[in-house]
Amino acid sequence: MKRLTLILCFFHVAIIAQGQEPVQTIAFGSCLKESRPQPIWESVIATNPNVFVLLGDNIYGDTRDMAKLKAKWHVFEEKPGFRKLRENCRILGIWDDHDYGENDAGIEYPKKIESQQIFLDFLGEPKDSIRRKTPGTYDAVTIGPKGKRVQFILLDTRYFRTALKRAPKREKGKGPYGPDESDKAEVLGEAQWRWLEKTLREPAEVRIIASSIQVVSTTHGWETWGNFPKERGRFLELLKKTKANGVIILSGDRHSAEISKLDETLPYPLFDVTSSAMNQTQKPGKEENPHRVSDRYFRENFGVLKINWSTSAPRVTMEIRDLVGKVVRTAQVDLP
């Protein structure tokens, strides 16, 4: 009887999703120091997003003391601007290293099980949710009616990820990490890979893949899928294998914003829109990224996707906006 009830519940949710209004505006961002002011939320709210995606480093936990980690999440969720957004907008989220619990950490972080539950508490995940019983925080949500469905794929790039490999020699202008060519080097873990393949085969017109670290930019020596070239290759091959249409990647982490574009890999250009940081700044500097569209942006920022459903294929305008909501970087794509 319980099994039948569960099936009916999921069927009911699917019907509700089909009846929802189409998503037209998606906002997103990363890297929020919870102890600092967060005035940027007023500009986010002014864009009237249907969905906001937290892309990681949503707090700077950096602790193995779970009481301290939980307290920092509480500080963040009580920020007036974020509370106002949460009252008027659906919030989706992934974590990165600092809210996971330790700088640049992966599978080796000893408190990942406890940290997962605290993160899901913040997201308001039900106590009986499958996400609380499954290692890792990955999830997927599809919103909108048939023909105008947006699938949000929320990756966990921390829980299963192999520890980073240091570059034999650090190059000038680059970070300390190098590519790990080992067959055992992982980003997602096998269970998440199987789930991702199944999820990419589900019907949707636009697919937003949230990855805390960049996918397209690979050679800057900081955290990126480029540190795990075989895993990155597997990711791109999976997009081709599943014939996943309409994919745009959202990423954070870098304390700067940029739009990257990968051509000649899929039947359409693959964009990776990086928005970081929402209440921190970085001194401008040069960094290698042959896929970059325009320049990096170093001041406080957030991202916006606007979907035009009136065209023959969904037309998505990608924007990086500054502290007061002004568009400072933009690109556009028609998704097949």
Coordinates of C-alpha atoms in Angstrom, one line a residue:
M1 CA 0.0 0.0 0.0
K2 CA 2.8 2.4 0.8
R3 CA 4.4 1.7 -2.6
L4 CA 1.2 2.5 -4.4
T5 CA 0.8 5.7 -2.4
L6 CA 4.3 6.8 -3.3
I7 CA 3.7 6.2 -7.0
L8 CA 0.5 8.2 -6.9
C9 CA 2.2 11.0 -5.1
F10 CA 4.9 11.4 -7.8
F11 CA 2.2 11.2 -10.6
H12 CA 0.3 14.0 -8.9
V13 CA 3.4 16.2 -8.7
A14 CA 4.0 15.6 -12.4
I15 CA 0.5 16.8 -13.3
I16 CA 1.0 19.9 -11.1
A17 CA 4.3 20.7 -12.9
Q18 CA 2.6 20.5 -16.3
G19 CA 0.0 23.0 -15.2
Q20 CA 2.5 25.6 -14.0
E21 CA 3.1 28.9 -15.7
P22 CA 6.2 28.9 -17.9
V23 CA 9.4 30.2 -16.4
Q24 CA 10.5 33.4 -18.0
T25 CA 13.1 34.9 -15.6
I26 CA 15.8 33.0 -13.7
A27 CA 18.2 34.8 -11.4
F28 CA 21.3 33.2 -9.9
G29 CA 24.5 34.0 -8.0
S30 CA 27.2 32.7 -5.6
C31 CA 29.7 33.6 -3.0
L32 CA 27.9 35.4 -0.1
K33 CA 29.9 36.2 3.0
E34 CA 27.1 35.8 5.6
S35 CA 28.8 38.3 8.0
R36 CA 28.8 41.1 5.5
P37 CA 25.9 43.3 4.3
Q38 CA 24.0 41.9 1.3
P39 CA 22.4 45.0 -0.5
I40 CA 22.4 43.2 -3.8
W41 CA 19.1 41.3 -3.0
E42 CA 17.1 44.5 -3.8
S43 CA 18.4 44.5 -7.3
V44 CA 17.7 40.7 -7.6
I45 CA 14.1 41.2 -6.5
A46 CA 13.6 44.0 -9.0
T47 CA 14.2 41.5 -11.8
N48 CA 11.1 39.6 -10.6
P49 CA 12.5 36.2 -11.1
N50 CA 10.4 33.0 -11.1
V51 CA 13.3 31.0 -9.8
F52 CA 16.6 31.9 -8.0
V53 CA 19.4 29.4 -8.1
L54 CA 22.1 29.6 -5.3
L55 CA 25.3 28.3 -6.9
G56 CA 27.4 27.6 -3.8
D57 CA 29.5 29.4 -1.3
N58 CA 26.1 30.6 -0.1
I59 CA 27.9 31.0 3.3
Y60 CA 31.5 30.7 4.4
G61 CA 31.1 27.9 6.9
D62 CA 34.7 26.5 6.8
T63 CA 34.4 24.4 9.9
R64 CA 34.1 20.9 11.2
D65 CA 32.0 22.2 14.1
M66 CA 28.4 21.5 12.9
A67 CA 26.9 23.9 15.5
K68 CA 29.0 26.7 14.0
L69 CA 28.0 25.7 10.4
K70 CA 24.3 25.6 11.3
A71 CA 24.6 29.1 13.0
K72 CA 26.1 30.6 9.8
W73 CA 23.2 29.2 7.7
H74 CA 20.8 30.8 10.2
V75 CA 22.6 34.2 9.8
F76 CA 22.2 34.0 6.1
E77 CA 18.5 32.9 6.0
E78 CA 17.7 35.8 8.3
K79 CA 19.1 38.4 5.9
P80 CA 16.2 40.8 5.2
G81 CA 16.8 40.9 1.4
F82 CA 17.1 37.1 1.1
R83 CA 14.0 36.6 3.2
K84 CA 12.0 39.0 1.0
L85 CA 13.2 37.1 -2.1
R86 CA 12.3 33.8 -0.6
E87 CA 8.7 35.0 0.1
N88 CA 8.2 35.8 -3.6
C89 CA 10.4 33.4 -5.5
R90 CA 11.2 29.7 -5.7
I91 CA 14.7 29.0 -4.3
L92 CA 16.9 26.2 -5.6
G93 CA 20.4 25.6 -4.5
I94 CA 23.6 23.7 -4.7
W95 CA 26.7 23.9 -2.4
D96 CA 30.3 24.6 -3.0
D97 CA 33.4 24.1 -0.8
H98 CA 32.8 26.8 1.8
D99 CA 29.2 25.9 2.6
Y100 CA 30.1 22.3 2.2
G101 CA 32.5 22.9 5.1
E102 CA 36.1 23.2 4.0
N103 CA 38.1 25.2 1.4
D104 CA 38.5 23.2 -1.9
A105 CA 37.4 20.0 -0.1
G106 CA 35.8 17.0 -1.8
I107 CA 35.2 13.4 -0.6
E108 CA 37.9 13.8 2.1
Y109 CA 35.8 16.2 4.2
P110 CA 34.9 14.2 7.3
K111 CA 31.7 16.0 8.1
K112 CA 29.9 15.7 4.8
I113 CA 27.1 13.5 6.1
E114 CA 26.2 15.9 8.8
S115 CA 26.7 19.0 6.6
Q116 CA 24.3 17.5 4.0
Q117 CA 21.5 17.4 6.5
I118 CA 22.1 21.0 7.6
F119 CA 22.1 22.2 4.0
L120 CA 18.8 20.4 3.3
D121 CA 17.4 22.0 6.5
F122 CA 18.2 25.4 5.1
L123 CA 16.5 24.5 1.8
G124 CA 13.4 23.3 3.6
E125 CA 13.7 19.8 2.4
P126 CA 11.0 17.5 4.0
K127 CA 12.3 15.2 6.7
D128 CA 11.2 12.1 4.7
S129 CA 12.8 13.4 1.4
I130 CA 14.8 10.9 -0.6
R131 CA 17.5 13.6 -0.6
R132 CA 18.0 13.0 3.1
K133 CA 18.6 9.3 2.6
T134 CA 20.9 9.4 -0.4
P135 CA 24.5 10.5 -0.2
G136 CA 25.1 13.8 -2.0
T137 CA 22.7 16.7 -2.5
Y138 CA 22.1 16.4 -6.3
D139 CA 18.5 17.0 -7.5
A140 CA 16.4 17.9 -10.5
V141 CA 13.2 19.9 -10.9
T142 CA 11.2 20.5 -14.0
I143 CA 8.9 23.6 -14.1
G144 CA 6.4 24.6 -16.7
P145 CA 3.8 23.3 -19.1
K146 CA 4.5 20.9 -22.0
G147 CA 6.4 22.8 -24.7
K148 CA 7.7 25.3 -22.2
R149 CA 9.4 23.1 -19.6
V150 CA 12.6 24.2 -17.9
Q151 CA 14.5 21.5 -16.2
F152 CA 16.9 22.5 -13.4
I153 CA 19.7 19.9 -12.8
L154 CA 21.4 20.6 -9.6
L155 CA 24.8 18.9 -9.4
D156 CA 26.8 18.0 -6.3
T157 CA 30.5 18.6 -7.2
R158 CA 31.8 18.1 -3.6
Y159 CA 30.5 15.0 -1.9
F160 CA 32.1 12.4 -4.2
R161 CA 34.9 14.4 -5.8
T162 CA 38.5 13.1 -5.6
A163 CA 40.9 15.4 -3.7
L164 CA 42.6 17.9 -6.0
K165 CA 46.0 17.3 -7.4
R166 CA 48.7 20.0 -7.1
A167 CA 50.4 21.1 -10.3
P168 CA 54.0 20.0 -10.4
K169 CA 55.1 23.6 -11.0
R170 CA 52.7 26.5 -10.5
E171 CA 52.7 28.7 -13.5
K172 CA 52.6 32.5 -13.3
G173 CA 49.1 33.9 -13.3
K174 CA 47.5 30.5 -12.5
G175 CA 46.2 28.7 -9.5
P176 CA 47.9 25.8 -7.7
Y177 CA 46.0 22.9 -9.2
G178 CA 46.7 20.7 -12.3
P179 CA 44.8 18.0 -14.2
D180 CA 44.4 14.6 -12.6
E181 CA 44.5 12.1 -15.5
S182 CA 43.9 9.0 -13.3
D183 CA 41.0 6.8 -14.2
K184 CA 40.0 6.8 -10.5
A185 CA 39.7 10.6 -10.4
E186 CA 36.0 11.5 -10.0
V187 CA 33.8 14.6 -9.8
L188 CA 30.3 13.2 -9.5
G189 CA 30.6 9.5 -8.4
E190 CA 28.9 6.6 -10.2
A191 CA 25.5 6.9 -8.6
Q192 CA 25.2 10.6 -9.6
W193 CA 26.4 9.8 -13.1
R194 CA 23.6 7.1 -13.5
W195 CA 21.1 9.6 -12.2
L196 CA 22.3 12.4 -14.5
E197 CA 22.0 10.2 -17.6
K198 CA 18.4 9.3 -16.6
T199 CA 17.6 12.9 -15.9
L200 CA 19.0 14.2 -19.2
R201 CA 16.7 11.8 -21.0
E202 CA 13.6 13.4 -19.4
P203 CA 11.6 15.8 -21.6
A204 CA 12.3 19.5 -21.4
E205 CA 12.8 22.4 -23.7
V206 CA 15.4 24.2 -21.7
R207 CA 17.9 22.6 -19.3
I208 CA 19.7 24.6 -16.7
I209 CA 22.7 22.6 -15.2
A210 CA 24.0 24.2 -12.0
S211 CA 27.6 23.3 -11.3
S212 CA 29.4 25.1 -8.5
I213 CA 32.6 25.1 -10.5
Q214 CA 33.2 26.0 -14.1
V215 CA 32.8 23.4 -16.9
V216 CA 33.9 25.3 -20.0
S217 CA 36.8 27.3 -18.6
T218 CA 39.5 24.7 -17.8
T219 CA 43.1 26.1 -17.7
H220 CA 43.3 28.7 -14.9
G221 CA 44.7 26.4 -12.3
W222 CA 41.9 27.0 -9.7
E223 CA 38.9 24.7 -9.2
T224 CA 37.3 23.6 -12.5
W225 CA 36.1 20.5 -14.2
G226 CA 39.4 20.9 -16.2
N227 CA 41.2 19.5 -13.1
F228 CA 39.4 16.2 -14.0
P229 CA 39.7 16.1 -17.8
K230 CA 38.3 12.5 -18.2
E231 CA 35.3 13.5 -16.1
R232 CA 34.7 16.6 -18.1
G233 CA 35.0 14.6 -21.3
R234 CA 32.5 12.2 -19.9
F235 CA 30.1 15.0 -19.1
L236 CA 30.3 16.4 -22.6
E237 CA 29.9 12.9 -24.2
L238 CA 26.9 12.3 -22.0
L239 CA 25.2 15.5 -23.3
K240 CA 25.8 14.1 -26.8
K241 CA 24.8 10.6 -26.0
T242 CA 21.5 11.6 -24.5
K243 CA 20.9 14.2 -27.2
A244 CA 20.1 16.6 -24.4
N245 CA 18.7 19.7 -26.0
G246 CA 18.6 23.3 -24.7
V247 CA 21.5 23.1 -22.1
I248 CA 22.9 26.1 -20.4
I249 CA 25.4 25.8 -17.5
L250 CA 25.4 28.1 -14.5
S251 CA 28.5 28.2 -12.3
G252 CA 30.0 30.3 -9.5
D253 CA 33.1 30.1 -7.2
R254 CA 35.5 32.4 -9.0
H255 CA 34.8 35.8 -7.3
S256 CA 34.4 37.2 -10.8
A257 CA 31.8 36.9 -13.5
E258 CA 32.1 35.8 -17.1
I259 CA 30.3 34.1 -19.9
S260 CA 32.0 31.3 -21.7
K261 CA 31.0 29.6 -24.9
L262 CA 32.1 26.1 -26.2
D263 CA 31.6 25.6 -29.9
E264 CA 31.7 22.5 -32.1
T265 CA 31.1 20.0 -29.2
L266 CA 27.3 19.8 -29.3
P267 CA 24.8 20.6 -32.1
Y268 CA 24.5 24.0 -30.5
P269 CA 26.9 26.3 -28.6
L270 CA 27.3 25.4 -24.9
F271 CA 27.3 28.4 -22.7
D272 CA 28.6 28.5 -19.1
V273 CA 27.5 31.6 -17.3
T274 CA 29.6 32.3 -14.2
S275 CA 28.2 34.7 -11.6
S276 CA 30.4 35.4 -8.5
A277 CA 30.5 37.1 -6.0
M278 CA 27.3 38.7 -4.7
N279 CA 28.9 40.6 -1.8
Q280 CA 32.6 40.4 -2.4
T281 CA 35.0 41.9 -4.9
Q282 CA 38.3 40.9 -6.4
K283 CA 41.2 42.9 -7.8
P284 CA 41.1 42.8 -11.6
G285 CA 43.6 40.5 -13.2
K286 CA 44.3 38.6 -16.3
E287 CA 43.3 34.9 -16.6
E288 CA 43.4 32.4 -19.4
N289 CA 40.1 31.4 -20.9
P290 CA 39.9 31.0 -24.7
H291 CA 36.2 30.5 -24.5
R292 CA 35.4 33.8 -22.8
V293 CA 32.8 36.0 -24.3
S294 CA 33.7 39.7 -23.6
D295 CA 35.7 40.4 -20.4
R296 CA 35.5 39.2 -16.8
Y297 CA 33.6 41.4 -14.3
F298 CA 35.1 41.9 -10.9
R299 CA 32.6 43.8 -8.8
E300 CA 29.5 42.5 -7.0
N301 CA 27.2 40.8 -9.4
F302 CA 24.4 38.3 -10.0
G303 CA 23.1 36.6 -13.1
V304 CA 19.8 36.6 -15.0
L305 CA 18.4 34.3 -17.7
K306 CA 15.4 35.6 -19.7
I307 CA 13.5 33.1 -21.8
N308 CA 11.5 34.2 -24.8
W309 CA 9.0 31.4 -25.6
S310 CA 7.4 33.3 -28.5
T311 CA 10.2 32.4 -31.0
S312 CA 10.4 29.1 -33.0
A313 CA 13.1 27.9 -30.5
P314 CA 13.4 29.2 -27.0
R315 CA 15.6 32.3 -27.1
V316 CA 17.6 32.8 -23.9
T317 CA 19.3 36.1 -23.0
M318 CA 22.1 35.6 -20.5
E319 CA 23.0 38.6 -18.4
I320 CA 25.5 39.5 -15.7
R321 CA 24.2 42.4 -13.6
D322 CA 26.0 44.7 -11.2
L323 CA 25.1 45.7 -7.6
V324 CA 22.4 48.1 -8.8
G325 CA 21.0 45.8 -11.4
K326 CA 22.7 47.2 -14.5
V327 CA 23.5 44.8 -17.3
V328 CA 27.3 44.6 -17.6
R329 CA 27.8 41.5 -19.7
T330 CA 25.3 39.7 -22.0
A331 CA 25.0 37.0 -24.7
Q332 CA 22.0 35.4 -26.4
V333 CA 21.3 31.9 -27.8
D334 CA 18.5 30.1 -29.6
L335 CA 18.2 26.7 -28.1
P336 CA 17.2 23.7 -30.3

